[in-house]
mmCIF file of C-alpha atoms in Angstrom:
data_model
loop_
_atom_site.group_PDB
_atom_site.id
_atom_site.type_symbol
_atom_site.label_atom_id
_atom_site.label_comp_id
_atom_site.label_asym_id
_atom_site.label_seq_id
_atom_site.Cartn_x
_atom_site.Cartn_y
_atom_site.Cartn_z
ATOM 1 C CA UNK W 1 -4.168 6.531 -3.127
ATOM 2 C CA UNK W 2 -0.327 5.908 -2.647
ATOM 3 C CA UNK W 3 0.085 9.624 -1.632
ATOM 4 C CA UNK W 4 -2.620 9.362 0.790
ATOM 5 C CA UNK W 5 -1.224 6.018 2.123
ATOM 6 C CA UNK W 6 2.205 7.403 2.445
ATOM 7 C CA UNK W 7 1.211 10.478 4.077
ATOM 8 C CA UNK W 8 -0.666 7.962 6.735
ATOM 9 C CA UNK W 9 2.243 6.238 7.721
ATOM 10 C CA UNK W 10 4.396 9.409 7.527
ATOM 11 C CA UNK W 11 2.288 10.751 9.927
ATOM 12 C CA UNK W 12 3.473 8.887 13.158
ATOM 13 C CA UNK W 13 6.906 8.862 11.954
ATOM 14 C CA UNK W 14 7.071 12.471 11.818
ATOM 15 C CA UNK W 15 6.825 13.204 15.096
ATOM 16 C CA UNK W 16 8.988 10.356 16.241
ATOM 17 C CA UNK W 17 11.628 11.484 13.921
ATOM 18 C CA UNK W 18 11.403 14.992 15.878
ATOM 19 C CA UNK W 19 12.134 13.561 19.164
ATOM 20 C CA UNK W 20 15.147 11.376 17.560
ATOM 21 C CA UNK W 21 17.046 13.355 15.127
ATOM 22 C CA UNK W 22 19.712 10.961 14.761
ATOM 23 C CA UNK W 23 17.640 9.031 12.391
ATOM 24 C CA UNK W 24 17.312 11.537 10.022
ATOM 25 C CA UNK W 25 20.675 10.166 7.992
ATOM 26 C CA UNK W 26 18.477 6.825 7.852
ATOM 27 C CA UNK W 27 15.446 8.563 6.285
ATOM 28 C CA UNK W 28 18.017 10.033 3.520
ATOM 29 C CA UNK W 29 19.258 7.090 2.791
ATOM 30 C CA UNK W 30 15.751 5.296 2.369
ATOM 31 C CA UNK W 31 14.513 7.977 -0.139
ATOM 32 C CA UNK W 32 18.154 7.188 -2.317
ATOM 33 C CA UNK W 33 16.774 3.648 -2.227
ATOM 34 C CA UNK W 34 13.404 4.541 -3.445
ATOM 35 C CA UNK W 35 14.917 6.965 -6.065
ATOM 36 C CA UNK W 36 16.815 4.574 -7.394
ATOM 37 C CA UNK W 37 14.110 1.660 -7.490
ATOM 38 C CA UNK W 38 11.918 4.065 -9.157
ATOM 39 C CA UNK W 39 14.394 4.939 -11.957
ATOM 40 C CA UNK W 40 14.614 1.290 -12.632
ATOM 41 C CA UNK W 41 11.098 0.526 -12.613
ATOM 42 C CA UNK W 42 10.552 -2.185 -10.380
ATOM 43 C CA UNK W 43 13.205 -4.447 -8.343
ATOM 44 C CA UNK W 44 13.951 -7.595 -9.081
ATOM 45 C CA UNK W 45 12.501 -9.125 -6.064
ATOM 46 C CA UNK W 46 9.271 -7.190 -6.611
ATOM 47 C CA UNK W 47 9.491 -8.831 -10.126
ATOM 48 C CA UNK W 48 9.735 -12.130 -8.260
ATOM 49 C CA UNK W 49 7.074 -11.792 -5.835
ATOM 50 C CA UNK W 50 4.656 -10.452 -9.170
ATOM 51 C CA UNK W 51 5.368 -13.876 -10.494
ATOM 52 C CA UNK W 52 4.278 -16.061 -7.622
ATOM 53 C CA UNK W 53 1.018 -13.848 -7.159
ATOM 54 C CA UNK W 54 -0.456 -14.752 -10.606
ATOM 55 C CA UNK W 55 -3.916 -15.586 -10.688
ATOM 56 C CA UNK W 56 -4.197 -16.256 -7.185
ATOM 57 C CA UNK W 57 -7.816 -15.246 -5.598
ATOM 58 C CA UNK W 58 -7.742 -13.456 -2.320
ATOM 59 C CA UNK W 59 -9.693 -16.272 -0.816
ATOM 60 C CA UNK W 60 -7.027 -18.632 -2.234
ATOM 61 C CA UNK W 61 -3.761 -16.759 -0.817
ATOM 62 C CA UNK W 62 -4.754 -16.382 2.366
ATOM 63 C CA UNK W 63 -6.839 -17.273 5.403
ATOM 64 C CA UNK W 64 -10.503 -17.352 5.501
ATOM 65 C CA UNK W 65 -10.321 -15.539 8.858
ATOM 66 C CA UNK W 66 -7.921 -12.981 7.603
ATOM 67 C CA UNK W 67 -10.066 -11.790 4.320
ATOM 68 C CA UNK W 68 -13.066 -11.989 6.248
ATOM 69 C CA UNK W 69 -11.400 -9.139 8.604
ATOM 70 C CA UNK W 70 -10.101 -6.936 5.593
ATOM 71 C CA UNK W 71 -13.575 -6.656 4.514
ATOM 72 C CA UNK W 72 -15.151 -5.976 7.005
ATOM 73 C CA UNK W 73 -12.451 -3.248 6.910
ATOM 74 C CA UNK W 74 -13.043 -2.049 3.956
ATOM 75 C CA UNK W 75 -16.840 -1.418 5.242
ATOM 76 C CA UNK W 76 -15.867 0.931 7.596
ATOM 77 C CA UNK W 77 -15.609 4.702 7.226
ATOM 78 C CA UNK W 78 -12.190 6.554 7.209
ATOM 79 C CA UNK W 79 -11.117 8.915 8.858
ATOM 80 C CA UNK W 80 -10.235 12.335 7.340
ATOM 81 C CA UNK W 81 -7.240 13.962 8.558
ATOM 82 C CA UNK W 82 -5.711 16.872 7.109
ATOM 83 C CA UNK W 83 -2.147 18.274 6.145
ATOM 84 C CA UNK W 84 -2.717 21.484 8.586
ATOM 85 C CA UNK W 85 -4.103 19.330 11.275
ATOM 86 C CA UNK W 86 -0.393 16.855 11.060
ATOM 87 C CA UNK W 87 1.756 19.996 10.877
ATOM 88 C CA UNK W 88 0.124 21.888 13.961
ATOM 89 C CA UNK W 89 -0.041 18.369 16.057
ATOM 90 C CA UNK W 90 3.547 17.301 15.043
ATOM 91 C CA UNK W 91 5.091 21.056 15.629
ATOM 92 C CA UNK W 92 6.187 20.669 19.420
ATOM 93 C CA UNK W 93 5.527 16.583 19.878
ATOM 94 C CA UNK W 94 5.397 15.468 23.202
ATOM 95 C CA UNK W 95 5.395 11.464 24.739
ATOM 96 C CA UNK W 96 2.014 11.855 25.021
ATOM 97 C CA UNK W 97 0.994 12.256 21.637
ATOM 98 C CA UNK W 98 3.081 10.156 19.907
ATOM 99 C CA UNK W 99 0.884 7.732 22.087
ATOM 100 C CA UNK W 100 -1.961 9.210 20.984
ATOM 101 C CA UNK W 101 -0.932 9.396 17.253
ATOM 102 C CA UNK W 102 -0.058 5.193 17.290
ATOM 103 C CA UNK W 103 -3.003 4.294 19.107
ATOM 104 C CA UNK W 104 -5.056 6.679 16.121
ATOM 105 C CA UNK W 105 -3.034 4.629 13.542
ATOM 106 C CA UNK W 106 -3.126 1.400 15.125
ATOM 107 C CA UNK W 107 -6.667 1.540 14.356
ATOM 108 C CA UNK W 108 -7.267 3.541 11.211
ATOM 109 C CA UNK W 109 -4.673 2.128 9.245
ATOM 110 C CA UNK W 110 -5.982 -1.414 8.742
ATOM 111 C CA UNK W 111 -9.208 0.507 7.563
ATOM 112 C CA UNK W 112 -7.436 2.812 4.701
ATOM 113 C CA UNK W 113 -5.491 -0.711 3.819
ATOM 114 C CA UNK W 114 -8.773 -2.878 3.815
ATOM 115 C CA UNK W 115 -10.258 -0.046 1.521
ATOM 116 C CA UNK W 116 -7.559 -0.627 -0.735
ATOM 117 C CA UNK W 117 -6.886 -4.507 -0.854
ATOM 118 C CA UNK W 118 -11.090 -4.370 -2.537
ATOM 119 C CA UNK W 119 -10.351 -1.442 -5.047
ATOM 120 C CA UNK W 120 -7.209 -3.232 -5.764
ATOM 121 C CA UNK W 121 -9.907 -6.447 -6.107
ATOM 122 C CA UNK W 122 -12.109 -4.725 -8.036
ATOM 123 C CA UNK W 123 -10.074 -3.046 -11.106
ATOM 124 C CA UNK W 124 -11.690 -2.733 -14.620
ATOM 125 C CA UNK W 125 -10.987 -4.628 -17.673
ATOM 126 C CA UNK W 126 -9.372 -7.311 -15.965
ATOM 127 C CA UNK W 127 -6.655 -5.136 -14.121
ATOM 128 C CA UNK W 128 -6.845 -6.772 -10.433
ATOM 129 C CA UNK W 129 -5.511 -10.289 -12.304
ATOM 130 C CA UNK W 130 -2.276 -8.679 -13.478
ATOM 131 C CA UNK W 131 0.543 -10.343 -11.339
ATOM 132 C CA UNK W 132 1.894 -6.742 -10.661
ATOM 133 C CA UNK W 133 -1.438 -5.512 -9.071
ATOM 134 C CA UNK W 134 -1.886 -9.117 -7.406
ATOM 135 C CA UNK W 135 1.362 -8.655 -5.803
ATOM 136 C CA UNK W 136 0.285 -4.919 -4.742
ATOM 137 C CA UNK W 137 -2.515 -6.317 -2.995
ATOM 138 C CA UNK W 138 -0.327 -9.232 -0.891
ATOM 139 C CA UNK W 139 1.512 -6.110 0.161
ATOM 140 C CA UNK W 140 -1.574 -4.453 1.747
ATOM 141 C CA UNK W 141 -2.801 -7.480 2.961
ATOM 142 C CA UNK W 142 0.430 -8.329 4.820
ATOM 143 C CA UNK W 143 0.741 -5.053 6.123
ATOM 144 C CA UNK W 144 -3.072 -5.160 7.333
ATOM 145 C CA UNK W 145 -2.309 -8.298 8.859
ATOM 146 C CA UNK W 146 1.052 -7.070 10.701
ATOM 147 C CA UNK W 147 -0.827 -4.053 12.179
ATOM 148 C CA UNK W 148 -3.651 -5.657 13.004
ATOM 149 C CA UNK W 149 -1.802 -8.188 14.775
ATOM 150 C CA UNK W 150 0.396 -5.644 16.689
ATOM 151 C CA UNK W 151 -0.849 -5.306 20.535
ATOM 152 C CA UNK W 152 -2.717 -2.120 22.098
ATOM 153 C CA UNK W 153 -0.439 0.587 22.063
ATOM 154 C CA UNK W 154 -0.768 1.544 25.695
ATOM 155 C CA UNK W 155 3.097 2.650 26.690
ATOM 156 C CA UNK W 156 5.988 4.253 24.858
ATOM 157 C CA UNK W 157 7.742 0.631 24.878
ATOM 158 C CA UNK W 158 4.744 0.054 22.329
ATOM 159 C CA UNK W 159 4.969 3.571 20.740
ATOM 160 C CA UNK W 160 8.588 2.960 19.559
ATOM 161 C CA UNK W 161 8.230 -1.042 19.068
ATOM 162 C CA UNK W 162 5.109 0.616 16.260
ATOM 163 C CA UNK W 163 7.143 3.024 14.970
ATOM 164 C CA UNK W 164 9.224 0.347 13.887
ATOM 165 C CA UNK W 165 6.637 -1.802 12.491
ATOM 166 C CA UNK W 166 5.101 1.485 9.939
ATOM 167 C CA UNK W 167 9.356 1.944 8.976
ATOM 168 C CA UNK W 168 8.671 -1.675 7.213
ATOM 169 C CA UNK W 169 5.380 -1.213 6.299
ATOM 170 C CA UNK W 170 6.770 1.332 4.460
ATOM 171 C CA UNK W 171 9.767 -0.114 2.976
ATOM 172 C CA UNK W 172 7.194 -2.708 2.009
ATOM 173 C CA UNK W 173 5.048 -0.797 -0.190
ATOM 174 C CA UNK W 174 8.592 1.502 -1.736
ATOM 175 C CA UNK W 175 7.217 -0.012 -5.634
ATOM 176 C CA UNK W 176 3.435 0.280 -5.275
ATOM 177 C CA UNK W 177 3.581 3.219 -7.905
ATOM 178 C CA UNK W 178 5.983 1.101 -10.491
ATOM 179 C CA UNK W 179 4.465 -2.332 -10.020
ATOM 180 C CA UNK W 180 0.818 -0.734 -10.741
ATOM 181 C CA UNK W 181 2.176 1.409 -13.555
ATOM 182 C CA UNK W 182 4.175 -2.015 -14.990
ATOM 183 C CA UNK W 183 0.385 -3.720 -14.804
ATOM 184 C CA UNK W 184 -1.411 -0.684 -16.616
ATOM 185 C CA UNK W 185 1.004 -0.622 -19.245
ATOM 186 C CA UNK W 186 0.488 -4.632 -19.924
ATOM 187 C CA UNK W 187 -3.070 -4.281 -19.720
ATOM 188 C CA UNK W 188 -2.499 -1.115 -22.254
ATOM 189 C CA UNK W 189 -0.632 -3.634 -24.528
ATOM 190 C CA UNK W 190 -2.874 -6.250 -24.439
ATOM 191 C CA UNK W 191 -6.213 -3.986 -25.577
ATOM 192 C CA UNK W 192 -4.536 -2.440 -28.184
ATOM 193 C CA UNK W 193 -3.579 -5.468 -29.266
ATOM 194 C CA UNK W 194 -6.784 -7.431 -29.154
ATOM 195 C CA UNK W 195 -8.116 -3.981 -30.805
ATOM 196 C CA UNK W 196 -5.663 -4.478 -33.847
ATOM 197 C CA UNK W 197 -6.514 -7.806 -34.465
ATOM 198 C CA UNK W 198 -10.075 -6.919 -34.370
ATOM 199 C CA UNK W 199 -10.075 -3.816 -36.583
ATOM 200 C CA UNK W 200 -7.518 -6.584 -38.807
ATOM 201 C CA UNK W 201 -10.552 -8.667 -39.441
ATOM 202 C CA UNK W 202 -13.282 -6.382 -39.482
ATOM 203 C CA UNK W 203 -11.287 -5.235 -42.407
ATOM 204 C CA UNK W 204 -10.533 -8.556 -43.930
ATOM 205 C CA UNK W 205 -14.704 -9.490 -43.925
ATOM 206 C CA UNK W 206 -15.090 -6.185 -45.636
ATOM 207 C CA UNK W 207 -12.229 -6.339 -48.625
ATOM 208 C CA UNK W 208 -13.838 -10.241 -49.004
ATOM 209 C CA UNK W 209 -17.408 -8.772 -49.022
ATOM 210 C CA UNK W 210 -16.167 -6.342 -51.335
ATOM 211 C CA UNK W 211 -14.744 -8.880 -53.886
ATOM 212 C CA UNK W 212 -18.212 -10.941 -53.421
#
């Protein structure tokens, strides 16, 4: 899911990044930043933001208005798009279709980011109420709500202002992958736990049976 995500908001980027090569020193130094988050884990400030999200019901951290929207979202069919498909479109880009690439991704991304706010809602075994994943999913949400709320893409003014808008959408979701492995591994911990404990006094019932 993170790939595909990625590869979504890589897609427009892409092609602007052809048309502006002076940006590509930027670009190295934002994967050094997520390298280095990565080998730590998870950031402090993700750490931080994990905290505050604990427990906290969709309905309960944000609008009515605003979940009602997401799914409804997450209703709605996405749209495939394949690798060969972004490599022949972005080969020789061209004004107009970067325009045509944001207006595509102006609408399908709050789609692909509805469809994961409700998986992330709907984990097993109690995943979706670890404060990591809860703080995964106010990530999508805010970046569903920031596209959403960005104006028809209709000139190159807008083309450029969006571009801008996926680069911290982006930076936004750099820890998805640690912050959901950080909530597996507690949940992990937890259920082997509660196992031990059980298999503890299964066997204490059976020594005391035993003695009986």
């Amino acid at each position: 899911t993170t790939t595909i995500q990625t590869t979504d908001f890589a897609f427009h980027r892409g092609h602007r990044r052809r048309m502006n090569t002076t940006r590509d020193e930027d670009e190295t130094q934002r994967k050094t930043t997520i390298s280095k988050k990565l080998r730590r884990g998870v950031s402090s400030s993700s750490m931080k933001s994990g905290q505050d999200s604990t427990n906290r019901r969709l309905s309960e951290a944000f609008s009515k208005n605003l979940v009602d929207d997401i799914y409804r979202g997450s209703f709605r069919n996405q749209t495939g798009v394949s690798l060969k498909y972004m490599m022949d479109f972005g080969n020789h880009p061209r004004d107009q279709q970067l325009l045509f690439s944001a207006q595509f991704l102006h609408k399908e991304l709050p789609i692909r980011l509805a469809h994961r706010v409700a998986e992330l809602e709907n984990l097993p075994f109690g995943l979706s109420t670890k404060p990591q994943v809860l703080t995964v999913r106010d990530w999508y949400v805010e970046s569903f709500e920031d596209i959403r709320e960005m104006k028809e893409i209709n000139s190159m003014e807008r083309e450029e202002k969006f571009t801008e808008l996926l680069s911290s959408v982006m930076k936004r979701h750099n820890d998805v992958v640690p912050m959901i492995a950080r909530g597996v591994l507690e949940l992990k911990n937890e259920l082997a736990e509660k196992s031990k404990k059980g298999g503890s006094h299964g066997s204490s019932s059976t020594n005391n049976n035993n003695n009986n």
